[in-house]
Structure formats: C-alpha cells, structure tokens
Amino acid sequence: MTAADGQSASSLDRWCREIEADLRSVRGASVRTAQTAAASEGAKSGAALQIGTLVVSGLLSAAALKAIADVVIAALQRSSAGSVTVRRADREIVMEGLPPKDVKQAATEILKVLEEGA
C-alpha cells in the first residue's frame, strides 16, 4: 500500500494494520508484514519491517481468494490512503481510489491476479 499525498507514515501504518486484521479473518490465510534486509552491515537489526507491505500466503480456496479481494476493495472504499498493489509472481494490479461504479470490475481484476497459478 502507498500513502496518498500528504499522508504520514503513521497513518499508512495504521491503515495497513487494519487491512492486516481484516485479512487474518480469511480462512486459510496467513498474513505477515514484509521484511527487508537491513540497509547496512552495521545496522542493529538483521531485518526491518516494510511499512505498507503485507504478505498473504496459505492454502487458499476460491472462496478465500474472493474474500481477500473483498478485503482489498473494502479498504480502498473506506480510505483515501493512496493505492494498493496486489501482486502474485510476475502479475500485479495497482488500484488507486475506487469509485462505486468500478467495484465489480476491480474485484474481477484482483481475482484474475490471485487465481493465476493457483
């Protein structure tokens, strides 16, 4: 997830945690905050959390994939927090804002990305 113009990192982090909590309710899904290697060898920690990046994994049924798409869509509808990128392997979709008329199309596009290779 990316912040909207003028949005603080703490607001983005709060939005990300809300989505993470919603995703945890999806049966079969395991959700964690992404980590990246420390920027330098002298860093105190071996890894740092990436604000705005969640990794969802697990043995996911078609219903679970639809539930994940629904969570992403609901998050975009209730917030003006910027954009959400859904990525699986080399396929991705970036969504920014979501007018009500585009909800059905967005759900279809997210499911295409999530189901490919499933």
PDB file of N, CA and C in Angstrom, residues 12-13 21 31 42 46 51 55 57 60 70 76 78 80 84 99 101 109 111 117:
ATOM      1  N   LEU A  12      -0.345   5.575   7.219  1.00  0.00           N
ATOM      2  CA  LEU A  12      -0.224   4.435   6.319  1.00  0.00           C
ATOM      3  C   LEU A  12      -0.069   3.147   7.122  1.00  0.00           C
ATOM      4  N   ASP A  13       0.742   3.183   8.164  1.00  0.00           N
ATOM      5  CA  ASP A  13       0.948   2.008   9.003  1.00  0.00           C
ATOM      6  C   ASP A  13      -0.353   1.590   9.676  1.00  0.00           C
ATOM      7  N   ALA A  21      -5.555  -6.983   9.886  1.00  0.00           N
ATOM      8  CA  ALA A  21      -6.533  -7.587  10.797  1.00  0.00           C
ATOM      9  C   ALA A  21      -7.701  -8.180  10.003  1.00  0.00           C
ATOM     10  N   VAL A  31      -1.017 -14.129   7.325  1.00  0.00           N
ATOM     11  CA  VAL A  31      -0.665 -12.755   6.971  1.00  0.00           C
ATOM     12  C   VAL A  31       0.503 -12.299   7.832  1.00  0.00           C
ATOM     13  N   GLY A  42      26.267  -2.604   9.539  1.00  0.00           N
ATOM     14  CA  GLY A  42      26.379  -2.045  10.878  1.00  0.00           C
ATOM     15  C   GLY A  42      25.047  -1.847  11.567  1.00  0.00           C
ATOM     16  N   GLY A  46      18.871  -7.379  11.867  1.00  0.00           N
ATOM     17  CA  GLY A  46      19.119  -8.030  10.592  1.00  0.00           C
ATOM     18  C   GLY A  46      18.052  -7.749   9.560  1.00  0.00           C
ATOM     19  N   ILE A  51       6.844  -0.744   5.923  1.00  0.00           N
ATOM     20  CA  ILE A  51       5.525  -0.167   6.151  1.00  0.00           C
ATOM     21  C   ILE A  51       4.732  -0.256   4.859  1.00  0.00           C
ATOM     22  N   VAL A  55       2.295  -9.701   3.327  1.00  0.00           N
ATOM     23  CA  VAL A  55       2.443 -10.942   2.576  1.00  0.00           C
ATOM     24  C   VAL A  55       1.340 -11.881   3.050  1.00  0.00           C
ATOM     25  N   SER A  57      -0.252 -15.661   2.537  1.00  0.00           N
ATOM     26  CA  SER A  57       0.066 -16.977   1.990  1.00  0.00           C
ATOM     27  C   SER A  57      -0.865 -18.005   2.615  1.00  0.00           C
ATOM     28  N   LEU A  60      -5.172 -21.551  -0.130  1.00  0.00           N
ATOM     29  CA  LEU A  60      -6.344 -20.698  -0.247  1.00  0.00           C
ATOM     30  C   LEU A  60      -7.330 -21.231  -1.281  1.00  0.00           C
ATOM     31  N   ASP A  70     -12.234  -8.994  -1.632  1.00  0.00           N
ATOM     32  CA  ASP A  70     -13.240  -8.172  -0.962  1.00  0.00           C
ATOM     33  C   ASP A  70     -12.619  -7.277   0.111  1.00  0.00           C
ATOM     34  N   LEU A  76     -10.009   0.052   0.123  1.00  0.00           N
ATOM     35  CA  LEU A  76      -9.920   1.189  -0.796  1.00  0.00           C
ATOM     36  C   LEU A  76     -11.151   2.083  -0.713  1.00  0.00           C
ATOM     37  N   ARG A  78     -13.075   2.608   1.950  1.00  0.00           N
ATOM     38  CA  ARG A  78     -13.241   3.317   3.215  1.00  0.00           C
ATOM     39  C   ARG A  78     -12.096   4.278   3.516  1.00  0.00           C
ATOM     40  N   SER A  80      -8.924   7.060   1.887  1.00  0.00           N
ATOM     41  CA  SER A  80      -8.316   7.788   0.770  1.00  0.00           C
ATOM     42  C   SER A  80      -6.796   7.698   0.924  1.00  0.00           C
ATOM     43  N   VAL A  84      -3.282   0.542  -3.586  1.00  0.00           N
ATOM     44  CA  VAL A  84      -2.985  -0.824  -3.159  1.00  0.00           C
ATOM     45  C   VAL A  84      -2.521  -1.586  -4.384  1.00  0.00           C
ATOM     46  N   PRO A  99     -14.084   4.312  -7.206  1.00  0.00           N
ATOM     47  CA  PRO A  99     -15.462   4.786  -7.290  1.00  0.00           C
ATOM     48  C   PRO A  99     -16.417   3.591  -7.242  1.00  0.00           C
ATOM     49  N   LYS A 101     -18.885   2.661  -8.920  1.00  0.00           N
ATOM     50  CA  LYS A 101     -19.211   2.052 -10.212  1.00  0.00           C
ATOM     51  C   LYS A 101     -18.128   1.085 -10.695  1.00  0.00           C
ATOM     52  N   GLU A 109     -10.624  -8.061 -11.589  1.00  0.00           N
ATOM     53  CA  GLU A 109      -9.201  -7.916 -11.889  1.00  0.00           C
ATOM     54  C   GLU A 109      -8.322  -8.469 -10.776  1.00  0.00           C
ATOM     55  N   LEU A 111      -9.144 -10.835  -8.611  1.00  0.00           N
ATOM     56  CA  LEU A 111      -9.261 -12.291  -8.630  1.00  0.00           C
ATOM     57  C   LEU A 111      -8.429 -12.910  -9.753  1.00  0.00           C
ATOM     58  N   GLY A 117      -2.170 -19.269 -11.530  1.00  0.00           N
ATOM     59  CA  GLY A 117      -1.156 -20.154 -10.955  1.00  0.00           C
ATOM     60  C   GLY A 117      -1.612 -20.845  -9.678  1.00  0.00           C
TER      61      GLY A 117
END
